[in-house]
Amino acid sequence: MADKFSPALIVVDLQEDFCPPNGSLAVPEGRETVAVVNQMLALPRFVLRIATKDWHPQDHISFASNHPGKQPFVDFATVTNPLNPDEPSYRTRLWPDHCVQNTPGAELVPDLQVKGLDKIIEKGTNKDVEMYSAFYDPFTNPRVSDSGLVGLLKEHKVTHVYVVGLAADYCVRCTALDALSEGFETYIVEEGTRAVDAGAWPTEREQLVAAGVHIVHLGGPEVARLSQ
Ligand code: VGL
Ligand code: ZN
Protein backbone atom coordinates (compact mmCIF):
# COMPACT_ATOMS: atom_id res chain seq x y z
CA MET A 1 0.00 0.00 0.00
CA ALA A 2 1.20 3.50 -0.76
CA ASP A 3 2.33 5.55 2.21
CA LYS A 4 -0.52 7.56 3.65
CA PHE A 5 -0.48 11.25 2.84
CA SER A 6 -3.17 13.21 4.60
CA PRO A 7 -1.81 16.73 5.03
CA ALA A 8 -3.07 19.67 7.09
CA LEU A 9 -2.06 23.33 6.83
CA ILE A 10 -1.62 25.43 9.96
CA VAL A 11 -1.47 29.19 9.41
CA VAL A 12 0.00 30.66 12.59
CA ASP A 13 -0.92 34.11 13.92
CA LEU A 14 -1.17 36.03 10.63
CA GLN A 15 -2.53 39.02 12.51
CA GLU A 16 -2.23 42.79 12.16
CA ASP A 17 -0.13 43.23 15.30
CA PHE A 18 2.58 40.97 13.83
CA CYS A 19 2.73 42.87 10.52
CA PRO A 20 4.30 46.11 9.35
CA PRO A 21 3.58 48.96 9.07
CA ASN A 22 1.40 49.36 12.16
CA GLY A 23 1.61 46.15 14.19
CA SER A 24 2.67 46.62 17.81
CA LEU A 25 4.95 43.57 17.49
CA ALA A 26 5.58 43.81 13.77
CA VAL A 27 7.78 41.03 12.40
CA PRO A 28 10.09 42.38 9.68
CA GLU A 29 8.54 41.56 6.27
CA GLY A 30 5.71 39.75 8.05
CA ARG A 31 3.11 40.87 5.53
CA GLU A 32 5.13 39.37 2.66
CA THR A 33 4.03 35.94 3.85
CA VAL A 34 0.37 36.55 3.04
CA ALA A 35 0.59 35.88 -0.70
CA VAL A 36 2.50 32.66 -0.04
CA VAL A 37 -0.02 31.55 2.59
CA ASN A 38 -2.91 32.23 0.21
CA GLN A 39 -1.13 30.15 -2.42
CA MET A 40 -0.77 27.32 0.12
CA LEU A 41 -4.43 27.61 1.16
CA ALA A 42 -5.45 27.09 -2.47
CA LEU A 43 -3.59 23.78 -2.83
CA PRO A 44 -6.12 21.01 -3.32
CA ARG A 45 -4.61 18.25 -1.26
CA PHE A 46 -5.03 19.58 2.30
CA VAL A 47 -7.67 17.72 4.31
CA LEU A 48 -7.74 20.51 6.88
CA ARG A 49 -6.77 24.20 6.78
CA ILE A 50 -6.52 25.83 10.19
CA ALA A 51 -5.51 29.31 11.30
CA THR A 52 -4.52 30.33 14.80
CA LYS A 53 -4.93 33.70 16.45
CA ASP A 54 -2.81 34.90 19.33
CA TRP A 55 -5.67 36.09 21.54
CA HIS A 56 -4.54 37.63 24.79
CA PRO A 57 -6.41 39.26 27.65
CA GLN A 58 -5.11 42.77 28.47
CA ASP A 59 -3.49 41.45 31.69
CA HIS A 60 -1.49 38.73 29.89
CA ILE A 61 1.77 37.67 31.53
CA SER A 62 3.78 38.21 28.32
CA PHE A 63 3.09 41.96 28.19
CA ALA A 64 5.92 44.08 29.63
CA SER A 65 3.23 46.59 30.60
CA ASN A 66 2.01 44.12 33.23
CA HIS A 67 5.46 44.00 34.90
CA PRO A 68 6.34 47.40 36.36
CA GLY A 69 9.79 48.60 35.36
CA LYS A 70 10.27 45.95 32.65
CA GLN A 71 10.92 46.68 28.99
CA PRO A 72 9.49 44.84 26.00
CA PHE A 73 11.95 42.78 23.87
CA VAL A 74 14.81 43.05 26.39
CA ASP A 75 13.36 41.85 29.69
CA PHE A 76 12.02 38.47 30.77
CA ALA A 77 9.51 37.28 33.36
CA THR A 78 9.26 34.02 35.28
CA VAL A 79 6.23 31.85 34.54
CA THR A 80 5.06 29.30 37.11
CA ASN A 81 2.44 26.65 36.47
CA PRO A 82 -0.73 28.20 37.98
CA LEU A 83 -1.99 24.68 38.70
CA ASN A 84 1.23 23.41 40.28
CA PRO A 85 3.78 25.75 41.89
CA ASP A 86 6.21 22.81 42.17
CA GLU A 87 6.61 22.32 38.44
CA PRO A 88 9.84 24.03 37.36
CA SER A 89 9.18 27.60 36.23
CA TYR A 90 10.70 29.09 33.10
CA ARG A 91 11.72 32.50 31.83
CA THR A 92 9.72 34.06 29.05
CA ARG A 93 10.53 37.07 26.86
CA LEU A 94 8.35 40.13 27.40
CA TRP A 95 6.60 41.87 24.53
CA PRO A 96 4.70 45.05 23.79
CA ASP A 97 0.94 44.65 24.25
CA HIS A 98 -0.24 42.72 21.20
CA CYS A 99 -3.21 40.74 19.91
CA VAL A 100 -5.49 41.86 22.70
CA GLN A 101 -8.85 40.09 22.31
CA ASN A 102 -11.36 41.98 20.16
CA THR A 103 -8.97 44.78 19.17
CA PRO A 104 -8.03 45.70 15.57
CA GLY A 105 -4.47 44.45 16.12
CA ALA A 106 -5.77 40.96 16.85
CA GLU A 107 -7.61 40.69 13.52
CA LEU A 108 -6.30 38.34 10.89
CA VAL A 109 -4.71 40.38 8.10
CA PRO A 110 -7.42 41.48 5.67
CA ASP A 111 -5.75 39.96 2.60
CA LEU A 112 -5.77 36.44 4.04
CA GLN A 113 -8.21 34.18 2.17
CA VAL A 114 -10.19 33.22 5.25
CA LYS A 115 -12.89 31.48 3.24
CA GLY A 116 -10.36 28.72 2.62
CA LEU A 117 -10.11 28.02 6.36
CA ASP A 118 -11.90 25.16 8.12
CA LYS A 119 -11.30 26.49 11.61
CA ILE A 120 -9.75 29.36 13.55
CA ILE A 121 -8.16 28.50 16.89
CA GLU A 122 -7.57 31.13 19.59
CA LYS A 123 -4.55 30.67 21.85
CA GLY A 124 -2.79 32.54 24.64
CA THR A 125 -6.12 33.24 26.30
CA ASN A 126 -5.01 32.26 29.82
CA LYS A 127 -3.42 35.36 31.37
CA ASP A 128 -1.05 33.29 33.53
CA VAL A 129 0.77 31.27 30.86
CA GLU A 130 2.60 31.99 27.61
CA MET A 131 1.43 29.81 24.75
CA TYR A 132 3.46 30.06 21.57
CA SER A 133 2.42 26.67 20.24
CA ALA A 134 -0.91 26.20 18.47
CA PHE A 135 -1.30 22.95 20.47
CA TYR A 136 -0.71 23.65 24.16
CA ASP A 137 1.28 25.61 26.73
CA PRO A 138 4.78 24.45 27.80
CA PHE A 139 3.68 23.00 31.16
CA THR A 140 3.06 19.28 31.39
CA ASN A 141 2.38 18.54 35.07
CA PRO A 142 -0.42 19.28 34.50
CA ARG A 143 -0.93 20.97 31.14
CA VAL A 144 -2.75 24.29 31.63
CA SER A 145 -4.26 24.95 28.17
CA ASP A 146 -4.95 22.65 25.24
CA SER A 147 -6.33 24.23 22.06
CA GLY A 148 -7.91 20.97 20.90
CA LEU A 149 -5.74 20.96 17.78
CA VAL A 150 -4.26 17.47 18.29
CA GLY A 151 -7.76 16.04 18.69
CA LEU A 152 -8.90 17.77 15.51
CA LEU A 153 -5.92 16.56 13.47
CA LYS A 154 -6.33 12.99 14.72
CA GLU A 155 -10.08 13.04 14.02
CA HIS A 156 -9.26 13.87 10.40
CA LYS A 157 -6.50 11.23 10.29
CA VAL A 158 -3.89 13.83 9.42
CA THR A 159 -0.40 12.42 8.81
CA HIS A 160 1.57 15.48 7.65
CA VAL A 161 1.47 19.02 9.05
CA TYR A 162 2.63 22.07 7.05
CA VAL A 163 3.23 25.22 9.10
CA VAL A 164 3.39 28.82 7.83
CA GLY A 165 2.75 32.25 9.38
CA LEU A 166 4.36 34.28 12.15
CA ALA A 167 6.71 34.32 13.81
CA ALA A 168 9.23 31.74 12.58
CA ASP A 169 11.31 31.84 15.77
CA TYR A 170 8.38 31.78 18.24
CA CYS A 171 4.92 30.46 17.42
CA VAL A 172 5.79 28.73 14.13
CA ARG A 173 8.79 27.07 15.77
CA CYS A 174 6.87 25.87 18.85
CA THR A 175 3.94 24.68 16.74
CA ALA A 176 6.25 22.67 14.49
CA LEU A 177 8.06 21.09 17.45
CA ASP A 178 4.78 20.06 19.08
CA ALA A 179 3.45 18.69 15.78
CA LEU A 180 6.60 16.61 15.54
CA SER A 181 6.28 15.29 19.09
CA GLU A 182 2.67 14.36 18.37
CA GLY A 183 3.99 12.12 15.62
CA PHE A 184 3.19 14.14 12.49
CA GLU A 185 5.65 14.54 9.64
CA THR A 186 6.23 18.25 10.02
CA TYR A 187 7.15 20.88 7.44
CA ILE A 188 7.79 24.61 7.61
CA VAL A 189 7.46 26.34 4.23
CA GLU A 190 10.20 28.91 4.61
CA GLU A 191 8.83 31.54 2.21
CA GLY A 192 5.63 31.53 4.24
CA THR A 193 7.23 32.68 7.47
CA ARG A 194 9.48 35.42 8.90
CA ALA A 195 11.35 35.71 12.20
CA VAL A 196 11.23 38.36 14.92
CA ASP A 197 15.04 38.10 15.06
CA ALA A 198 16.03 37.44 11.47
CA GLY A 199 19.71 37.32 12.42
CA ALA A 200 19.18 34.38 14.77
CA TRP A 201 16.95 32.42 12.38
CA PRO A 202 19.73 30.49 10.55
CA THR A 203 20.83 28.91 13.85
CA GLU A 204 17.29 28.19 15.02
CA ARG A 205 16.49 26.78 11.62
CA GLU A 206 19.39 24.33 11.97
CA GLN A 207 18.10 23.29 15.41
CA LEU A 208 14.65 22.63 13.98
CA VAL A 209 16.14 20.54 11.19
CA ALA A 210 18.21 18.61 13.74
CA ALA A 211 15.04 17.95 15.73
CA GLY A 212 13.39 16.48 12.63
CA VAL A 213 11.34 19.34 11.18
CA HIS A 214 11.57 19.56 7.39
CA ILE A 215 12.19 23.09 6.20
CA VAL A 216 10.96 23.20 2.62
CA HIS A 217 10.39 25.62 -0.22
CA LEU A 218 7.61 26.52 -2.62
CA GLY A 219 9.38 25.00 -5.61
CA GLY A 220 10.28 21.75 -3.84
CA PRO A 221 8.74 18.27 -4.07
CA GLU A 222 7.18 18.44 -0.57
CA VAL A 223 5.00 21.32 -1.75
CA ALA A 224 4.49 19.97 -5.29
CA ARG A 225 2.81 16.83 -3.92
CA LEU A 226 0.09 19.05 -2.41
CA SER A 227 -1.16 19.80 -5.94
CA GLN A 228 -1.64 16.16 -6.97
C1 VGL B 1 4.26 35.38 18.99
C2 VGL B 1 5.54 36.66 20.41
C3 VGL B 1 4.45 36.80 21.25
C4 VGL B 1 4.16 34.62 17.71
C5 VGL B 1 3.18 35.51 19.83
O1 VGL B 1 3.05 34.52 17.15
O2 VGL B 1 5.21 34.14 17.24
N1 VGL B 1 5.42 35.94 19.29
N2 VGL B 1 3.29 36.22 20.97
ZN1 ZN C 1 1.57 36.67 22.12
mmCIF file of C-alpha atoms and ligand atoms in Angstrom:
data_model
loop_
_atom_site.group_PDB
_atom_site.id
_atom_site.type_symbol
_atom_site.label_atom_id
_atom_site.label_comp_id
_atom_site.label_asym_id
_atom_site.label_seq_id
_atom_site.Cartn_x
_atom_site.Cartn_y
_atom_site.Cartn_z
ATOM 1 C CA MET A 1 0.000 0.000 0.000
ATOM 2 C CA ALA A 2 1.196 3.497 -0.761
ATOM 3 C CA ASP A 3 2.326 5.548 2.213
ATOM 4 C CA LYS A 4 -0.517 7.559 3.651
ATOM 5 C CA PHE A 5 -0.480 11.252 2.837
ATOM 6 C CA SER A 6 -3.172 13.208 4.597
ATOM 7 C CA PRO A 7 -1.810 16.729 5.033
ATOM 8 C CA ALA A 8 -3.068 19.675 7.092
ATOM 9 C CA LEU A 9 -2.056 23.332 6.827
ATOM 10 C CA ILE A 10 -1.618 25.429 9.960
ATOM 11 C CA VAL A 11 -1.475 29.186 9.411
ATOM 12 C CA VAL A 12 0.000 30.660 12.586
ATOM 13 C CA ASP A 13 -0.923 34.114 13.917
ATOM 14 C CA LEU A 14 -1.166 36.028 10.630
ATOM 15 C CA GLN A 15 -2.530 39.024 12.514
ATOM 16 C CA GLU A 16 -2.234 42.788 12.159
ATOM 17 C CA ASP A 17 -0.129 43.231 15.303
ATOM 18 C CA PHE A 18 2.575 40.971 13.828
ATOM 19 C CA CYS A 19 2.734 42.865 10.523
ATOM 20 C CA PRO A 20 4.300 46.115 9.352
ATOM 21 C CA PRO A 21 3.576 48.956 9.073
ATOM 22 C CA ASN A 22 1.403 49.359 12.162
ATOM 23 C CA GLY A 23 1.614 46.151 14.193
ATOM 24 C CA SER A 24 2.668 46.621 17.813
ATOM 25 C CA LEU A 25 4.950 43.573 17.493
ATOM 26 C CA ALA A 26 5.582 43.815 13.766
ATOM 27 C CA VAL A 27 7.783 41.034 12.403
ATOM 28 C CA PRO A 28 10.094 42.383 9.680
ATOM 29 C CA GLU A 29 8.538 41.560 6.273
ATOM 30 C CA GLY A 30 5.708 39.749 8.046
ATOM 31 C CA ARG A 31 3.113 40.869 5.528
ATOM 32 C CA GLU A 32 5.130 39.372 2.665
ATOM 33 C CA THR A 33 4.032 35.945 3.853
ATOM 34 C CA VAL A 34 0.371 36.555 3.042
ATOM 35 C CA ALA A 35 0.591 35.882 -0.697
ATOM 36 C CA VAL A 36 2.496 32.659 -0.037
ATOM 37 C CA VAL A 37 -0.015 31.555 2.589
ATOM 38 C CA ASN A 38 -2.908 32.227 0.209
ATOM 39 C CA GLN A 39 -1.128 30.149 -2.424
ATOM 40 C CA MET A 40 -0.767 27.316 0.118
ATOM 41 C CA LEU A 41 -4.431 27.607 1.157
ATOM 42 C CA ALA A 42 -5.446 27.094 -2.468
ATOM 43 C CA LEU A 43 -3.595 23.783 -2.826
ATOM 44 C CA PRO A 44 -6.125 21.007 -3.319
ATOM 45 C CA ARG A 45 -4.607 18.249 -1.258
ATOM 46 C CA PHE A 46 -5.029 19.578 2.303
ATOM 47 C CA VAL A 47 -7.670 17.717 4.312
ATOM 48 C CA LEU A 48 -7.739 20.512 6.875
ATOM 49 C CA ARG A 49 -6.775 24.197 6.778
ATOM 50 C CA ILE A 50 -6.519 25.828 10.194
ATOM 51 C CA ALA A 51 -5.515 29.311 11.297
ATOM 52 C CA THR A 52 -4.522 30.332 14.801
ATOM 53 C CA LYS A 53 -4.926 33.703 16.448
ATOM 54 C CA ASP A 54 -2.808 34.898 19.326
ATOM 55 C CA TRP A 55 -5.671 36.085 21.542
ATOM 56 C CA HIS A 56 -4.539 37.632 24.789
ATOM 57 C CA PRO A 57 -6.413 39.264 27.652
ATOM 58 C CA GLN A 58 -5.112 42.770 28.473
ATOM 59 C CA ASP A 59 -3.487 41.449 31.685
ATOM 60 C CA HIS A 60 -1.488 38.728 29.894
ATOM 61 C CA ILE A 61 1.771 37.671 31.533
ATOM 62 C CA SER A 62 3.781 38.210 28.319
ATOM 63 C CA PHE A 63 3.092 41.958 28.189
ATOM 64 C CA ALA A 64 5.921 44.076 29.632
ATOM 65 C CA SER A 65 3.228 46.590 30.604
ATOM 66 C CA ASN A 66 2.006 44.125 33.233
ATOM 67 C CA HIS A 67 5.458 44.000 34.895
ATOM 68 C CA PRO A 68 6.337 47.401 36.363
ATOM 69 C CA GLY A 69 9.788 48.600 35.356
ATOM 70 C CA LYS A 70 10.271 45.954 32.653
ATOM 71 C CA GLN A 71 10.921 46.685 28.991
ATOM 72 C CA PRO A 72 9.492 44.835 25.998
ATOM 73 C CA PHE A 73 11.945 42.780 23.867
ATOM 74 C CA VAL A 74 14.806 43.046 26.391
ATOM 75 C CA ASP A 75 13.360 41.847 29.694
ATOM 76 C CA PHE A 76 12.017 38.472 30.768
ATOM 77 C CA ALA A 77 9.514 37.281 33.357
ATOM 78 C CA THR A 78 9.256 34.024 35.276
ATOM 79 C CA VAL A 79 6.234 31.845 34.541
ATOM 80 C CA THR A 80 5.064 29.296 37.111
ATOM 81 C CA ASN A 81 2.444 26.647 36.475
ATOM 82 C CA PRO A 82 -0.725 28.199 37.978
ATOM 83 C CA LEU A 83 -1.988 24.681 38.698
ATOM 84 C CA ASN A 84 1.232 23.410 40.277
ATOM 85 C CA PRO A 85 3.782 25.746 41.893
ATOM 86 C CA ASP A 86 6.215 22.807 42.166
ATOM 87 C CA GLU A 87 6.613 22.316 38.436
ATOM 88 C CA PRO A 88 9.840 24.033 37.356
ATOM 89 C CA SER A 89 9.180 27.597 36.229
ATOM 90 C CA TYR A 90 10.701 29.086 33.099
ATOM 91 C CA ARG A 91 11.719 32.503 31.833
ATOM 92 C CA THR A 92 9.719 34.062 29.049
ATOM 93 C CA ARG A 93 10.529 37.067 26.863
ATOM 94 C CA LEU A 94 8.350 40.128 27.396
ATOM 95 C CA TRP A 95 6.596 41.868 24.533
ATOM 96 C CA PRO A 96 4.698 45.053 23.790
ATOM 97 C CA ASP A 97 0.939 44.647 24.254
ATOM 98 C CA HIS A 98 -0.240 42.720 21.196
ATOM 99 C CA CYS A 99 -3.213 40.738 19.909
ATOM 100 C CA VAL A 100 -5.493 41.860 22.704
ATOM 101 C CA GLN A 101 -8.848 40.092 22.312
ATOM 102 C CA ASN A 102 -11.357 41.978 20.162
ATOM 103 C CA THR A 103 -8.970 44.783 19.174
ATOM 104 C CA PRO A 104 -8.030 45.697 15.566
ATOM 105 C CA GLY A 105 -4.467 44.449 16.124
ATOM 106 C CA ALA A 106 -5.769 40.956 16.849
ATOM 107 C CA GLU A 107 -7.608 40.688 13.518
ATOM 108 C CA LEU A 108 -6.298 38.335 10.887
ATOM 109 C CA VAL A 109 -4.706 40.384 8.104
ATOM 110 C CA PRO A 110 -7.421 41.478 5.671
ATOM 111 C CA ASP A 111 -5.752 39.958 2.597
ATOM 112 C CA LEU A 112 -5.771 36.444 4.043
ATOM 113 C CA GLN A 113 -8.210 34.179 2.166
ATOM 114 C CA VAL A 114 -10.187 33.222 5.255
ATOM 115 C CA LYS A 115 -12.886 31.485 3.244
ATOM 116 C CA GLY A 116 -10.361 28.725 2.624
ATOM 117 C CA LEU A 117 -10.110 28.016 6.361
ATOM 118 C CA ASP A 118 -11.897 25.158 8.120
ATOM 119 C CA LYS A 119 -11.301 26.490 11.609
ATOM 120 C CA ILE A 120 -9.752 29.364 13.553
ATOM 121 C CA ILE A 121 -8.160 28.500 16.894
ATOM 122 C CA GLU A 122 -7.569 31.129 19.586
ATOM 123 C CA LYS A 123 -4.551 30.670 21.847
ATOM 124 C CA GLY A 124 -2.788 32.536 24.637
ATOM 125 C CA THR A 125 -6.123 33.242 26.303
ATOM 126 C CA ASN A 126 -5.015 32.263 29.819
ATOM 127 C CA LYS A 127 -3.422 35.356 31.367
ATOM 128 C CA ASP A 128 -1.049 33.290 33.529
ATOM 129 C CA VAL A 129 0.773 31.275 30.862
ATOM 130 C CA GLU A 130 2.596 31.992 27.606
ATOM 131 C CA MET A 131 1.431 29.807 24.750
ATOM 132 C CA TYR A 132 3.456 30.063 21.566
ATOM 133 C CA SER A 133 2.416 26.672 20.240
ATOM 134 C CA ALA A 134 -0.912 26.198 18.468
ATOM 135 C CA PHE A 135 -1.295 22.951 20.465
ATOM 136 C CA TYR A 136 -0.708 23.653 24.159
ATOM 137 C CA ASP A 137 1.284 25.613 26.730
ATOM 138 C CA PRO A 138 4.776 24.452 27.800
ATOM 139 C CA PHE A 139 3.681 22.997 31.156
ATOM 140 C CA THR A 140 3.058 19.278 31.391
ATOM 141 C CA ASN A 141 2.377 18.541 35.070
ATOM 142 C CA PRO A 142 -0.416 19.282 34.497
ATOM 143 C CA ARG A 143 -0.932 20.972 31.137
ATOM 144 C CA VAL A 144 -2.748 24.290 31.633
ATOM 145 C CA SER A 145 -4.264 24.950 28.166
ATOM 146 C CA ASP A 146 -4.948 22.650 25.241
ATOM 147 C CA SER A 147 -6.332 24.232 22.064
ATOM 148 C CA GLY A 148 -7.913 20.973 20.900
ATOM 149 C CA LEU A 149 -5.736 20.958 17.777
ATOM 150 C CA VAL A 150 -4.264 17.473 18.295
ATOM 151 C CA GLY A 151 -7.757 16.040 18.686
ATOM 152 C CA LEU A 152 -8.902 17.766 15.506
ATOM 153 C CA LEU A 153 -5.917 16.560 13.469
ATOM 154 C CA LYS A 154 -6.334 12.990 14.716
ATOM 155 C CA GLU A 155 -10.079 13.042 14.023
ATOM 156 C CA HIS A 156 -9.258 13.866 10.404
ATOM 157 C CA LYS A 157 -6.498 11.228 10.290
ATOM 158 C CA VAL A 158 -3.891 13.825 9.423
ATOM 159 C CA THR A 159 -0.398 12.421 8.809
ATOM 160 C CA HIS A 160 1.569 15.483 7.651
ATOM 161 C CA VAL A 161 1.471 19.024 9.050
ATOM 162 C CA TYR A 162 2.629 22.067 7.054
ATOM 163 C CA VAL A 163 3.232 25.218 9.102
ATOM 164 C CA VAL A 164 3.387 28.823 7.834
ATOM 165 C CA GLY A 165 2.752 32.246 9.379
ATOM 166 C CA LEU A 166 4.359 34.276 12.146
ATOM 167 C CA ALA A 167 6.707 34.321 13.807
ATOM 168 C CA ALA A 168 9.229 31.738 12.583
ATOM 169 C CA ASP A 169 11.308 31.844 15.773
ATOM 170 C CA TYR A 170 8.382 31.776 18.237
ATOM 171 C CA CYS A 171 4.925 30.459 17.423
ATOM 172 C CA VAL A 172 5.793 28.731 14.131
ATOM 173 C CA ARG A 173 8.793 27.066 15.771
ATOM 174 C CA CYS A 174 6.872 25.872 18.851
ATOM 175 C CA THR A 175 3.944 24.682 16.739
ATOM 176 C CA ALA A 176 6.255 22.672 14.489
ATOM 177 C CA LEU A 177 8.061 21.089 17.453
ATOM 178 C CA ASP A 178 4.777 20.064 19.083
ATOM 179 C CA ALA A 179 3.450 18.689 15.778
ATOM 180 C CA LEU A 180 6.598 16.605 15.545
ATOM 181 C CA SER A 181 6.285 15.295 19.090
ATOM 182 C CA GLU A 182 2.667 14.357 18.368
ATOM 183 C CA GLY A 183 3.988 12.118 15.616
ATOM 184 C CA PHE A 184 3.195 14.144 12.495
ATOM 185 C CA GLU A 185 5.649 14.545 9.636
ATOM 186 C CA THR A 186 6.234 18.249 10.020
ATOM 187 C CA TYR A 187 7.147 20.883 7.443
ATOM 188 C CA ILE A 188 7.786 24.612 7.606
ATOM 189 C CA VAL A 189 7.463 26.335 4.235
ATOM 190 C CA GLU A 190 10.195 28.905 4.611
ATOM 191 C CA GLU A 191 8.832 31.543 2.212
ATOM 192 C CA GLY A 192 5.631 31.527 4.241
ATOM 193 C CA THR A 193 7.226 32.684 7.474
ATOM 194 C CA ARG A 194 9.482 35.417 8.904
ATOM 195 C CA ALA A 195 11.353 35.708 12.200
ATOM 196 C CA VAL A 196 11.229 38.364 14.923
ATOM 197 C CA ASP A 197 15.037 38.099 15.064
ATOM 198 C CA ALA A 198 16.025 37.441 11.470
ATOM 199 C CA GLY A 199 19.707 37.325 12.422
ATOM 200 C CA ALA A 200 19.180 34.382 14.765
ATOM 201 C CA TRP A 201 16.954 32.418 12.383
ATOM 202 C CA PRO A 202 19.731 30.489 10.552
ATOM 203 C CA THR A 203 20.829 28.915 13.850
ATOM 204 C CA GLU A 204 17.285 28.194 15.019
ATOM 205 C CA ARG A 205 16.494 26.782 11.620
ATOM 206 C CA GLU A 206 19.392 24.327 11.974
ATOM 207 C CA GLN A 207 18.104 23.287 15.407
ATOM 208 C CA LEU A 208 14.649 22.632 13.978
ATOM 209 C CA VAL A 209 16.135 20.537 11.194
ATOM 210 C CA ALA A 210 18.214 18.608 13.737
ATOM 211 C CA ALA A 211 15.037 17.953 15.728
ATOM 212 C CA GLY A 212 13.385 16.476 12.626
ATOM 213 C CA VAL A 213 11.344 19.343 11.179
ATOM 214 C CA HIS A 214 11.565 19.557 7.392
ATOM 215 C CA ILE A 215 12.193 23.092 6.196
ATOM 216 C CA VAL A 216 10.961 23.202 2.622
ATOM 217 C CA HIS A 217 10.394 25.619 -0.220
ATOM 218 C CA LEU A 218 7.609 26.516 -2.623
ATOM 219 C CA GLY A 219 9.378 24.999 -5.613
ATOM 220 C CA GLY A 220 10.279 21.754 -3.844
ATOM 221 C CA PRO A 221 8.738 18.269 -4.065
ATOM 222 C CA GLU A 222 7.182 18.442 -0.573
ATOM 223 C CA VAL A 223 4.998 21.318 -1.754
ATOM 224 C CA ALA A 224 4.494 19.967 -5.288
ATOM 225 C CA ARG A 225 2.805 16.827 -3.925
ATOM 226 C CA LEU A 226 0.086 19.046 -2.413
ATOM 227 C CA SER A 227 -1.156 19.796 -5.942
ATOM 228 C CA GLN A 228 -1.638 16.163 -6.971
HETATM 229 C C1 VGL B 1 4.260 35.380 18.993
HETATM 230 C C2 VGL B 1 5.541 36.662 20.406
HETATM 231 C C3 VGL B 1 4.453 36.803 21.252
HETATM 232 C C4 VGL B 1 4.162 34.621 17.710
HETATM 233 C C5 VGL B 1 3.176 35.507 19.831
HETATM 234 O O1 VGL B 1 3.052 34.516 17.152
HETATM 235 O O2 VGL B 1 5.211 34.136 17.238
HETATM 236 N N1 VGL B 1 5.422 35.943 19.291
HETATM 237 N N2 VGL B 1 3.289 36.223 20.968
HETATM 238 ZN ZN ZN B 2 1.567 36.666 22.125
#
